[in-house]
Coordinates of C-alpha atoms in Angstrom, one line a residue:
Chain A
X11 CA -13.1 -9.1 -14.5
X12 CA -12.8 -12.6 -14.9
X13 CA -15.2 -13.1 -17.7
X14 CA -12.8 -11.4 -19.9
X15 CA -10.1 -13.3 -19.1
X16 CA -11.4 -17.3 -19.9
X17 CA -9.0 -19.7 -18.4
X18 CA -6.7 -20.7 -20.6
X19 CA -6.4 -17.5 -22.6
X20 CA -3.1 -16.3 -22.6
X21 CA -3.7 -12.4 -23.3
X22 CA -4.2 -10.3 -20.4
X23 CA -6.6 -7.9 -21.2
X24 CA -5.3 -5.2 -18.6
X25 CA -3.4 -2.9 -20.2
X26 CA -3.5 -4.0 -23.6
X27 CA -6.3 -2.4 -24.6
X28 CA -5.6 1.7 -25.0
X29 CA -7.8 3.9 -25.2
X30 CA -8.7 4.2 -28.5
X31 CA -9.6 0.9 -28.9
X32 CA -6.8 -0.9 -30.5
X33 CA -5.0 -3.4 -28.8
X34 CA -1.1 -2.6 -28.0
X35 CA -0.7 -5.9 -30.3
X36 CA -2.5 -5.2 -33.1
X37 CA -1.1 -1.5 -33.2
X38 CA 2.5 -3.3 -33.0
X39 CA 1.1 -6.0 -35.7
X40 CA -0.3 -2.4 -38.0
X41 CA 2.8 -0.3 -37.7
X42 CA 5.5 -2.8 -37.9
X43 CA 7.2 -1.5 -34.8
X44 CA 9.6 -3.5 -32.5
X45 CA 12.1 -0.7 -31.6
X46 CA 14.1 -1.6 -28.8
X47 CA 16.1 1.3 -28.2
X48 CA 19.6 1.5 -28.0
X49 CA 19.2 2.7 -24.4
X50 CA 16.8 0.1 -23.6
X51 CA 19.4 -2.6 -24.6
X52 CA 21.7 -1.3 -21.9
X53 CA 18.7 -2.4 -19.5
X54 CA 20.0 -5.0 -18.5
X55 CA 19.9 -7.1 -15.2
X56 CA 21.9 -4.8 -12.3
X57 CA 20.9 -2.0 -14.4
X58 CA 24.0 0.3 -14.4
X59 CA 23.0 3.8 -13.2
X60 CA 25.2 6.6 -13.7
X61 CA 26.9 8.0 -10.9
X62 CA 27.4 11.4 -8.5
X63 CA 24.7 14.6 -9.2
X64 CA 24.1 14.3 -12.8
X65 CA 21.3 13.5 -13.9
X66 CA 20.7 9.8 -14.7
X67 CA 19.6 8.2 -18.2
X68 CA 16.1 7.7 -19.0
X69 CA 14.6 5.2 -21.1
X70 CA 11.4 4.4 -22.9
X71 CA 8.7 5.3 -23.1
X72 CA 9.6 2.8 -26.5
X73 CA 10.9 -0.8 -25.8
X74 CA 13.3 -1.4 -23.9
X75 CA 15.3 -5.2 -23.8
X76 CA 14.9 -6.5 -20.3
X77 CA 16.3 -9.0 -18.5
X78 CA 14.5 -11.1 -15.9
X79 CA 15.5 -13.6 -13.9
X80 CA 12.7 -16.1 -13.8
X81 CA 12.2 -19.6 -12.7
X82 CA 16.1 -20.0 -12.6
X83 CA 16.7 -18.9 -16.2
X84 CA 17.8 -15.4 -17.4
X85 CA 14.7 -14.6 -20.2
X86 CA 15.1 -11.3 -22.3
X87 CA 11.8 -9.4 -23.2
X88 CA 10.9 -6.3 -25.2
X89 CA 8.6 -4.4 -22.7
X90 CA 7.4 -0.8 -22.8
X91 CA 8.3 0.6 -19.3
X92 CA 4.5 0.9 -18.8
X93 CA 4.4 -3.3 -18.6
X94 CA 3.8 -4.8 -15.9
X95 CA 5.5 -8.1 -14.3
X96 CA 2.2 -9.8 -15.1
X97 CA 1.8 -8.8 -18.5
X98 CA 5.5 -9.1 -19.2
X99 CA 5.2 -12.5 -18.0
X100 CA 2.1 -13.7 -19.6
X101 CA 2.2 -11.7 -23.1
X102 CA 5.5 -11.7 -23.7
X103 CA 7.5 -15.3 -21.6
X104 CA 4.0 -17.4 -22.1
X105 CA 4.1 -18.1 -18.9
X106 CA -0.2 -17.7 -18.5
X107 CA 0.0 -19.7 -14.8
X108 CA 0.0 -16.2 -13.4
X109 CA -3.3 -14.7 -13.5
X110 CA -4.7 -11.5 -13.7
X111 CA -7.9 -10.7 -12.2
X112 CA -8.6 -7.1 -10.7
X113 CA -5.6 -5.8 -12.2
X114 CA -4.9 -3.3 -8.7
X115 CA -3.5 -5.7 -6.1
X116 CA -7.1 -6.0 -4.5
X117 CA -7.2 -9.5 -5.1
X118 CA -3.6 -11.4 -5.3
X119 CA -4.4 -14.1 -8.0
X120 CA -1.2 -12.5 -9.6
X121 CA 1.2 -13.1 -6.9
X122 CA 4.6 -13.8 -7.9
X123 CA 8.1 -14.4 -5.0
X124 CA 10.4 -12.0 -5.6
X125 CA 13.1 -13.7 -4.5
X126 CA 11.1 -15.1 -1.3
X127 CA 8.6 -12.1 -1.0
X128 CA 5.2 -12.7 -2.4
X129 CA 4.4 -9.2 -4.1
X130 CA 1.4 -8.6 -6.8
X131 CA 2.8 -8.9 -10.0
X132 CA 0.4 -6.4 -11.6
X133 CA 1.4 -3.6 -9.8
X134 CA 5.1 -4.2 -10.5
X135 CA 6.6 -3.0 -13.6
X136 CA 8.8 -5.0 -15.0
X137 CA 11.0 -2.5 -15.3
X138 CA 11.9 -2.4 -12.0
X139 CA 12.3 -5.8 -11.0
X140 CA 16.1 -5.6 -11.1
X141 CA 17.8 -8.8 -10.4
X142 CA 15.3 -10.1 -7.9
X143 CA 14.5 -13.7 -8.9
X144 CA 11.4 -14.1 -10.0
X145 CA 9.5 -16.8 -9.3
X146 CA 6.0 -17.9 -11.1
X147 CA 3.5 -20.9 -10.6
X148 CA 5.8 -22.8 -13.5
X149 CA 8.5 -22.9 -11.4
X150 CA 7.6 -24.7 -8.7
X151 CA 7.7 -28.3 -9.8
X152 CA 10.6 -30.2 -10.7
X153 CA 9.7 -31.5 -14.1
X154 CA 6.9 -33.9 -12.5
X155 CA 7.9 -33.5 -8.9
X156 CA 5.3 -31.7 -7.7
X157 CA 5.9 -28.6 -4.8
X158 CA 4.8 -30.2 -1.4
X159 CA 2.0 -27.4 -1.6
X160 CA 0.9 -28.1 -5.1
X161 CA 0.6 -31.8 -3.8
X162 CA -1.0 -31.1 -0.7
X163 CA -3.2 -28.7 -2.5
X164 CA -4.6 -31.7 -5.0
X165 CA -4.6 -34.4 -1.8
X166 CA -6.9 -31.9 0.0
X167 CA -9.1 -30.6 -2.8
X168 CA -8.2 -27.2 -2.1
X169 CA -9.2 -25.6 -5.7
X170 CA -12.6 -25.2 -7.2
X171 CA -12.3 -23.0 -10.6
X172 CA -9.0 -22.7 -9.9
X173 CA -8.6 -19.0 -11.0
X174 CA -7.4 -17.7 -7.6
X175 CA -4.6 -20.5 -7.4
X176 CA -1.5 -19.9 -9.2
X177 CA -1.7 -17.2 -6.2
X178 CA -2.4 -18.6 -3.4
X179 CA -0.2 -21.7 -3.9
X180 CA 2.6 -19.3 -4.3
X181 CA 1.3 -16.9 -1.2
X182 CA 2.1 -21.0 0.5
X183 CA 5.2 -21.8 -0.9
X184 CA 6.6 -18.3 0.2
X185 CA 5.4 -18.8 3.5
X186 CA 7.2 -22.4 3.9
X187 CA 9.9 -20.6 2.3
X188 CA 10.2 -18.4 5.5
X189 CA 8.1 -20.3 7.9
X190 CA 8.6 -23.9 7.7
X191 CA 6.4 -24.6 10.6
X192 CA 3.7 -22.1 10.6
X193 CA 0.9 -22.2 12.9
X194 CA -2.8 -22.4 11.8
X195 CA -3.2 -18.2 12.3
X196 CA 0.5 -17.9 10.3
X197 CA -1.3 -19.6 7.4
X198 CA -4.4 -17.3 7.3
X199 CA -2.2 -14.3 7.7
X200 CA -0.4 -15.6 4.5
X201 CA -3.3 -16.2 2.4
X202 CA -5.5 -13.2 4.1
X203 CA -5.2 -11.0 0.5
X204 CA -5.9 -14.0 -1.9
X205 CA -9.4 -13.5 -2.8
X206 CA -11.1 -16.8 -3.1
X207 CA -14.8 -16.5 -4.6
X208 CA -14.7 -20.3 -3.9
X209 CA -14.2 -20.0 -0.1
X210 CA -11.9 -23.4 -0.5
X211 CA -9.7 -21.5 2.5
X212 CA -10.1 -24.3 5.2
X213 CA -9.2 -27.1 2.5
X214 CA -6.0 -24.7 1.7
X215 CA -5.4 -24.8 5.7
X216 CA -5.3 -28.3 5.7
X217 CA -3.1 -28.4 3.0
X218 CA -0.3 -25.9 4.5
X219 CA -0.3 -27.6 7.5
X220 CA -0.2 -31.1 5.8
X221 CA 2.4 -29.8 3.3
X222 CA 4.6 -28.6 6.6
X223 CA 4.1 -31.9 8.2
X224 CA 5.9 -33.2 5.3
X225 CA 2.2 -34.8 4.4
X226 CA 1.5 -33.3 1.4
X227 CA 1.4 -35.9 -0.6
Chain B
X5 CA -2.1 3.4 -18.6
X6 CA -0.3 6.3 -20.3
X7 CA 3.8 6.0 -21.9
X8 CA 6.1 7.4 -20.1
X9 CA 9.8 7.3 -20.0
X10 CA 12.3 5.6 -16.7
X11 CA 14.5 7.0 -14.9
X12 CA 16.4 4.3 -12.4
X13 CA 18.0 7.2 -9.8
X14 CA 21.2 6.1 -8.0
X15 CA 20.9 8.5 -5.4
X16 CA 18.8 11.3 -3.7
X17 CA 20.7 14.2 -5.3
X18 CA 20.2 12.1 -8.5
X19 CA 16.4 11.7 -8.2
X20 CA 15.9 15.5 -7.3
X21 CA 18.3 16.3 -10.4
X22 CA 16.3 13.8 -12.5
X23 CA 12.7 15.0 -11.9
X24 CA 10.7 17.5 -14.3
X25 CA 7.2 18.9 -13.8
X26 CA 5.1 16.1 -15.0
X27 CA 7.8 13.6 -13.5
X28 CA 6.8 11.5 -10.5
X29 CA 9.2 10.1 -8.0
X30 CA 7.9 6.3 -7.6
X31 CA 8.8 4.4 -4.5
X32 CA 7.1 1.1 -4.1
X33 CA 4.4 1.9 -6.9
X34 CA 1.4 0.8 -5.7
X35 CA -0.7 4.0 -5.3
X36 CA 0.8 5.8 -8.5
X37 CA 0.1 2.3 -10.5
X38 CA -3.2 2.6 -9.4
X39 CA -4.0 6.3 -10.1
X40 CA -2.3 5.5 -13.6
X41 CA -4.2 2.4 -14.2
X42 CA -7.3 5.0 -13.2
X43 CA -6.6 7.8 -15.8
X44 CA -6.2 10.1 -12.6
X45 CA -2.5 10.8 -13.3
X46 CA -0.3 10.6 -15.8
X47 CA 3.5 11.1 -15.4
X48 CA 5.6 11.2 -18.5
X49 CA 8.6 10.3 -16.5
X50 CA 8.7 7.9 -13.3
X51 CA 11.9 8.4 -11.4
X52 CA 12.4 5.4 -9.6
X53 CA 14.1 6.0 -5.9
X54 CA 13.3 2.6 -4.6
X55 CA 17.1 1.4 -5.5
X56 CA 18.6 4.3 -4.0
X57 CA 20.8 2.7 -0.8
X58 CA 20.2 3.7 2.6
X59 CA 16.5 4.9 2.4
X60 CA 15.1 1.8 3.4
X61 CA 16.6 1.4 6.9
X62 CA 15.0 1.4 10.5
X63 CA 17.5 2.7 13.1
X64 CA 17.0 3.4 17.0
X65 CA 19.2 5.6 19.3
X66 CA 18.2 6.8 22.6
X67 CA 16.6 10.3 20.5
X68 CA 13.9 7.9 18.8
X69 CA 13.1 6.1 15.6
X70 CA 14.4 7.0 12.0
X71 CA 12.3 5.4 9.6
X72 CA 13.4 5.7 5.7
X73 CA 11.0 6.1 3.0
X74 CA 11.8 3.0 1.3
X75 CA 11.1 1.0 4.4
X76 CA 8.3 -0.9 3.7
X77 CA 5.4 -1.8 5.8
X78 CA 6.0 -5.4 6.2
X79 CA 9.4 -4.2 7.5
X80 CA 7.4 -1.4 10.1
X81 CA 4.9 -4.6 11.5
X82 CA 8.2 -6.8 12.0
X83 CA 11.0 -5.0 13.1
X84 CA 11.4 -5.5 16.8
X85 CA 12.3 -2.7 18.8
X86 CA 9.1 -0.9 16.3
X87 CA 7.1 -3.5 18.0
X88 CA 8.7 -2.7 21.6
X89 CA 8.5 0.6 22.0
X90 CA 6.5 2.2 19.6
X91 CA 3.4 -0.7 19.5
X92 CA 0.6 1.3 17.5
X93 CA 3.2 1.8 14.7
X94 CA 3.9 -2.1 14.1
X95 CA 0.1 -2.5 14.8
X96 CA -0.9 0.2 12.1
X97 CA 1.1 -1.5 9.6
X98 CA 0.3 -4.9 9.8
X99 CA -3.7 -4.1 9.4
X100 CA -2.5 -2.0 6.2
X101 CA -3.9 -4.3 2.8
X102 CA -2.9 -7.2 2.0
X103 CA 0.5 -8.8 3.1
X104 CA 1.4 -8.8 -0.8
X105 CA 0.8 -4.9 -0.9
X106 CA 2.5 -4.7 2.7
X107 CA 6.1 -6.1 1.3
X108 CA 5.7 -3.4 -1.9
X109 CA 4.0 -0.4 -0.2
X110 CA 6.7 1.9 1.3
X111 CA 6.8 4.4 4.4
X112 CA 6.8 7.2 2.4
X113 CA 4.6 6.2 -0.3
X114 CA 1.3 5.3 2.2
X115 CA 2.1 9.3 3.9
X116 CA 1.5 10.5 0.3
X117 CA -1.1 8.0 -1.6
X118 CA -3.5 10.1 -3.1
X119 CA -7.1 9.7 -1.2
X120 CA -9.7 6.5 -1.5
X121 CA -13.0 8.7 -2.5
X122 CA -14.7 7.2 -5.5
X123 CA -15.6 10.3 -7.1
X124 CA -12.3 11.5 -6.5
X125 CA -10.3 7.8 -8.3
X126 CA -13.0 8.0 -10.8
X127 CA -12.5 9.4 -14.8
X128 CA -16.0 10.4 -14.9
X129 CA -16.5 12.8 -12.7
X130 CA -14.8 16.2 -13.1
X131 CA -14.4 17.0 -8.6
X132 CA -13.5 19.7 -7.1
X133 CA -10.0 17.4 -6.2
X134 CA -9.0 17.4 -9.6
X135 CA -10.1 20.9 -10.5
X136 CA -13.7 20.8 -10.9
X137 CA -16.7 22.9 -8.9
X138 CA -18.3 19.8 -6.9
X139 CA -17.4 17.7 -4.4
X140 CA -20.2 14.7 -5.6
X141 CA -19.8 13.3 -1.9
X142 CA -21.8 16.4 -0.3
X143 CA -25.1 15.0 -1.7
X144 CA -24.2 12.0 -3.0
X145 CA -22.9 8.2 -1.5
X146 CA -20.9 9.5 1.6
X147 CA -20.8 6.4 3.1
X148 CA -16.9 6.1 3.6
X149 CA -16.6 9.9 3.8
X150 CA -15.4 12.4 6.5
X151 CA -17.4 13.4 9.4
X152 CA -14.9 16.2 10.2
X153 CA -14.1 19.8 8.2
X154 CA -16.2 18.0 5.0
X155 CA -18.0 20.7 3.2
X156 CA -14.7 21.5 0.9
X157 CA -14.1 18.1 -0.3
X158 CA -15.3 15.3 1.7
X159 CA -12.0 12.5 1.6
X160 CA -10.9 10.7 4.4
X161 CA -7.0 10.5 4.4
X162 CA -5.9 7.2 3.7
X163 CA -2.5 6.6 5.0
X164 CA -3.2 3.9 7.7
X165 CA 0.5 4.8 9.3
X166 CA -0.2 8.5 9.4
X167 CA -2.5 8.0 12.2
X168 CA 0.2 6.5 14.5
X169 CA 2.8 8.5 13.6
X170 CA 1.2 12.1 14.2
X171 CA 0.1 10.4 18.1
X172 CA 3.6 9.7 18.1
X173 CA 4.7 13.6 17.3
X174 CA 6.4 12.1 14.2
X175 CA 8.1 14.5 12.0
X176 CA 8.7 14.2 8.1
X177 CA 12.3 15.1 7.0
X178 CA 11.5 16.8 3.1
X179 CA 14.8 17.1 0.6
X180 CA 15.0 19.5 -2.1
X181 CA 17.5 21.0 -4.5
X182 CA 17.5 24.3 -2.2
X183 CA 18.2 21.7 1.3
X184 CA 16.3 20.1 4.1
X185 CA 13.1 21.0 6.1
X186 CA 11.4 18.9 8.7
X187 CA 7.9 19.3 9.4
X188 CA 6.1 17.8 12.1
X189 CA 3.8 15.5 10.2
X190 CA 0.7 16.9 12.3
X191 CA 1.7 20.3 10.0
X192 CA 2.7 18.1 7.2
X193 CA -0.8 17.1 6.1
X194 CA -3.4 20.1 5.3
X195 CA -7.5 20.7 5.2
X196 CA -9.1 21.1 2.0
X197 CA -10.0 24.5 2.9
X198 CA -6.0 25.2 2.8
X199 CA -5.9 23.8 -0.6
X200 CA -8.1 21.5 -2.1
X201 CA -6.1 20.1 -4.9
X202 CA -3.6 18.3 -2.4
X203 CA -3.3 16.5 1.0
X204 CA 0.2 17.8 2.5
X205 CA 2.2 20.4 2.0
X206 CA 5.1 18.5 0.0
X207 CA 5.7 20.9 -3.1
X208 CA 6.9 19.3 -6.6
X209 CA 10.4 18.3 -6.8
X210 CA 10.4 17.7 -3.3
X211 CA 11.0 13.9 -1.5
X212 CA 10.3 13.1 2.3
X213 CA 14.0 11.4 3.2
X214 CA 13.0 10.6 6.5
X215 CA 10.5 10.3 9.1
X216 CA 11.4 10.4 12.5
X217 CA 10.0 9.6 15.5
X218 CA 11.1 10.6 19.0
X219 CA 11.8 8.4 22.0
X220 CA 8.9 8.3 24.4
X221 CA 7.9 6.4 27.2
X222 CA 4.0 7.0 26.0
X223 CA 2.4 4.0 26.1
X224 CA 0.7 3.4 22.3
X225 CA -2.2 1.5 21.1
X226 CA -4.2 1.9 17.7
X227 CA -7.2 -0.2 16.8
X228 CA -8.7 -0.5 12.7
X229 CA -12.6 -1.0 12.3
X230 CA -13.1 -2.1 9.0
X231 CA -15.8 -4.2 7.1
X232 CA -14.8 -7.2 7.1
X233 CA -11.3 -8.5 9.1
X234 CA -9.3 -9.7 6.4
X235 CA -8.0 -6.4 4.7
X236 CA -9.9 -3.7 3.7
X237 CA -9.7 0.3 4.2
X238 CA -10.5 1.1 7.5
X239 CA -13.9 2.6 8.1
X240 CA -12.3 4.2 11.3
X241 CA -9.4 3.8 12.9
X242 CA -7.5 5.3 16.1
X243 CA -4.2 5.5 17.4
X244 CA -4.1 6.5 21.2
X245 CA -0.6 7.8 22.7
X246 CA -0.8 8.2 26.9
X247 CA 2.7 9.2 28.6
X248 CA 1.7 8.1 32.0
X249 CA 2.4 9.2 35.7
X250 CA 1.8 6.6 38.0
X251 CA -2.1 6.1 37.0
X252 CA -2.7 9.3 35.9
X253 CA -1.8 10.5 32.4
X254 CA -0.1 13.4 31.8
X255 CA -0.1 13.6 27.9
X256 CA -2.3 12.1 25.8
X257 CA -2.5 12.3 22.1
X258 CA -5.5 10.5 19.8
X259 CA -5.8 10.5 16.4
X260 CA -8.0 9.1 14.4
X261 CA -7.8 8.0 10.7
X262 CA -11.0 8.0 8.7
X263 CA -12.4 10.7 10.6
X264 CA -11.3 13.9 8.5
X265 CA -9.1 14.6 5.2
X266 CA -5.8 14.5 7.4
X267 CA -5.1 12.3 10.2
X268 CA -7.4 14.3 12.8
X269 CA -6.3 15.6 16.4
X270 CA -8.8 14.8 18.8
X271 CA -7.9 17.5 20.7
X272 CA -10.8 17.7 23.4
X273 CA -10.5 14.1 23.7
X274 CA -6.7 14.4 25.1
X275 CA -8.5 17.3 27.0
X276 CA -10.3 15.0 28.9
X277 CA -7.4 12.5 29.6
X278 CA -4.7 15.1 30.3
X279 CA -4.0 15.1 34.1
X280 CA -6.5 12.5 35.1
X281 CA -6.7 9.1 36.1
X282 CA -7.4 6.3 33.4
X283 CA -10.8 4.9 33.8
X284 CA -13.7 3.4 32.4
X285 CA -15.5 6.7 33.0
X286 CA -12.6 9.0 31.7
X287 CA -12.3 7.0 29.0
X288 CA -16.0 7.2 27.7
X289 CA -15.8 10.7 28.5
X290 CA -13.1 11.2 26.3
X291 CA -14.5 9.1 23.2
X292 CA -17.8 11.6 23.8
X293 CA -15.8 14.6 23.5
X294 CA -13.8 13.2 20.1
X295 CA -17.4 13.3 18.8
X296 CA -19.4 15.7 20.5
X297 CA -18.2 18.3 17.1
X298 CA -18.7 15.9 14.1
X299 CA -20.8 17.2 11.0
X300 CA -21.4 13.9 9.7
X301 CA -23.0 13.5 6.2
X302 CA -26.3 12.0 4.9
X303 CA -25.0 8.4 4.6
X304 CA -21.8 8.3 7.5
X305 CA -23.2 9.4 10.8
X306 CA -22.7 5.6 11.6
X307 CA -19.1 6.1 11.9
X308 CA -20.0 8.1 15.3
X309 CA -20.9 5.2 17.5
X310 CA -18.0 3.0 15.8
X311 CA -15.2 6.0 17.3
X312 CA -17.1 6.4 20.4
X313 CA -16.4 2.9 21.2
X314 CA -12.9 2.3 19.4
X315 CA -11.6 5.5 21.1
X316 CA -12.9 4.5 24.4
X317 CA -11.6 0.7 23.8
X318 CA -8.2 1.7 22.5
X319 CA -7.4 4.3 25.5
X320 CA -8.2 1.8 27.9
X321 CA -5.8 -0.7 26.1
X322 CA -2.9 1.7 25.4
X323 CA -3.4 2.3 29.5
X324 CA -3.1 -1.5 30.0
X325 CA -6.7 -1.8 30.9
X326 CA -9.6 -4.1 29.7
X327 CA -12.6 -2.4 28.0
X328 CA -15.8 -3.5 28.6
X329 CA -17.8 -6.0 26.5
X330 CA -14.3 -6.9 24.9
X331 CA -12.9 -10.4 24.8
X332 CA -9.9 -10.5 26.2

């Protein structure tokens, strides 16, 4: 699916596009609609749920005001519950580092931490991320201090096109996270569901390692 | 990917009060996503029961394992005393997708993902799944289909922790308004002939709460051939359960995934174990037997040299024994 997605674009074309051939934009753009409901604004981070047997408050399927801890910062979006962490990240926060490629978690180009869990971010809604901290390609550097991985990763030329990265740098960084001294099988493991049409995996094994012997750099 | 409206449920009574008939209950998300994303379902209401507190615990007492349906897989492959005592479980999950999907997918959700068949996850053709009059896998690319009970409706069932579990006698605990059943999961998952439209006897509005596994001594092993090592959906897998006396086994239980629609009993393989020593020979003879009934289709009768050999292989492991022509 990459073809539709040029690098650089910053529209996912996943779920935009309904049915009838408009684009969720344009329709928005057409009708003049940014409802966030007055249920949706209670959304908030630690979403409060009613308690006991009764049953609890729905919202949607309109907007609903969201609020997402990401890269450190609390962001508010206006997301459909239908969004996903992807889109509501790319479309909606500009944050296009995170890419979306086969759209079902087949591929992990999308992968995002939650807190220090890499998960697929386009088969999370963003709905339902909660108060997990979110974290996103953009937030790994320090302004221009580079992540050890990110560095290691340019020292051992361990990108080609570059599409399946934002990913597998943070499949990496979570595993240093929880792993700071992983072993050469611990790496694959980690990176085993990043799809790399590229095949730079042994260059991305060097770099690990490297980036755990504090050599990234 | 159709509207539909949220419901973040606080508890189980809350989820089961929250529910309509086109609601779905959505634990980790990945399969419902997926059939959403596909145009093969379309709730208008996701009740969301992955916050709800104290489903997603492993405990252990002397009576066994209780699993809850929020545990996820990644917590299955590293929890210790899984990876102990009850080895083909821990095994299982860590050769489930991709370790992204394995910290999302739940317990509960891989029991109930709806199956892998093409024709089936595909808008374009009207199956007999989804309320059609064909199953398109009878004559058409059967490849990845089952070589057991497939005239019906030809899926394999693809819950890679199913397998496991029903070796294991696991049982599912099911909550509803009306109260609690538990179901051993062997009864828990049915044959197309039984119904076509569905894969296990969970009615609407009901949730599995638990599944629980009893304490054994049986010595476990389970083994995934797929295409390629990385992930990938198995193209047959086993899981082989032998409670041992000395060198003879007096219980075995194999199951194999990718064999049949539901995790399928290879009941005169265990036949051939079942008060008998643990050999080479025994071993073989019981992979033959887990075979000698298949009806394979045009395009999967490869699958039967693949189980002869990962049956035979993954006895001889659970029994502590090398195979032959394996590396160490």
């Amino acid at each position: 699916m990459s073809e539709k997605l040029p690098p650089g674009s910053d529209s996912s074309p996943s779920q935009d596009k309904q049915k009838h051939g408009t684009t969720r934009r344009t329709f928005l753009k057409s009708a003049g609609i940014v409802s966030a409901s007055v249920a949706g604004a209670e959304m908030l981070t630690g979403v409060p749920r009613a308690e006991g047997q009764e049953q609890a408050g729905a919202v949607g399927p309109g907007k609903v005001a969201l609020k997402l801890r990401v890269n450190g910062e609390v962001r508010t979006v206006n997301v459909e519950p239908r969004t996903t962490l992807a889109e509501a990240l790319r479309d909606e926060l500009h944050l296009t580092g995170t890419k979306v490629v086969c759209d079902r978690g087949s591929c992990s180009a999308c992968t995002v931490m939650l807190d220090k869990t890499p998960v697929c971010s386009c088969m999370t809604l963003a709905v339902d991320v909660g108060d997990r901290n979110v974290t996103t390609i953009e937030g790994l550097a320090h302004g221009e201090d580079l992540h050890p991985i990110q560095a290691a990763f340019i020292e051992h030329d361990a990108l080609q096109c570059g599409f399946c990265t934002s990913g597998m740098v943070i499949s990496c960084a979570s595993l240093l996270e929880r792993n700071p001294k992983p072993s050469a099988d611990d790496v694959r493991t980690a990176i085993s569901g990043n799809i790399c049409r590229c095949a730079t995996y042994p260059r991305v094994l060097e770099a690990v390692v490297a980036a755990s012997q504090g050599k990234g750099a | 990917m159709n509207r539909f409206d949220w419901v973040n449920a606080n508890s189980v009574d809350q989820a089961l009060a929250s529910v309509t008939d086109e609601s779905s209950f959505k634990a980790g998300g990945v399969d419902l996503l997926d059939l959403m994303k596909d145009g093969i379902a379309s709730p208008s209401r996701l009740v969301n029961i992955r916050q709800i507190s104290g489903l997603d615990q492993i405990s252990e007492d002397d009576k066994g394992l209780r699993i809850g349906p929020l545990v996820t897989l990644t917590q299955i492959e590293e929890h210790p005393a899984v990876q102990k005592t009850y080895a083909a479980l821990s095994e299982a999950a860590s050769r489930i997708a991709t370790p992204q999907i394995r910290n999302m997918a739940t317990v509960g959700g891989n029991l109930v993902q709806r199956p892998r068949c093409w024709y089936f996850r595909s808008e374009d053709f009207h199956c007999r799944k989804k309320g059609g009059t064909h199953c398109f896998a009878q004559d058409g690319e059967n490849d990845y289909h089952a070589i057991f009970d497939n005239r019906v409706c030809a899926i394999i069932h693809p819950s890679g922790i199913a397998v496991p579990l029903v070796a294991m006698n696991g049982r599912a605990e099911i909550t509803a308004k009306k109260g609690k059943r538990e179901v051993a999961l062997e009864e828990f998952f049915t044959s197309p002939t039984h119904d076509v439209h569905r894969e296990n006897i969970l009615e609407p509005g009901e949730l599995i709460t638990a599944i629980v596994v009893p304490a054994s001594e049986a010595r476990t092993a389970y083994y995934k051939q797929g295409e390629k090592e990385s992930f990938d959906w198995p193209i047959a897998d086993v899981a082989v359960s032998l409670a041992m006396q000395g060198s003879r086994c007096s219980k075995a239980s194999i199951v194999l995934g990718g064999a049949a629609p539901y995790p399928y009993r290879a009941k005169a393989a265990e036949a051939k174990l079942n008060n008998s020593e643990i050999t080479e020979d025994s071993a073989r003879a019981a992979a033959d037997a887990a075979m000698a009934n298949a009806t394979p289709l045009e395009k999967n009768a490869y699958k039967i040299p693949i189980f002869e050999a990962i049956v035979r292989r993954t006895i001889l492991r659970a029994a502590g024994m090398k195979a032959e022509g394996v590396a160490a």
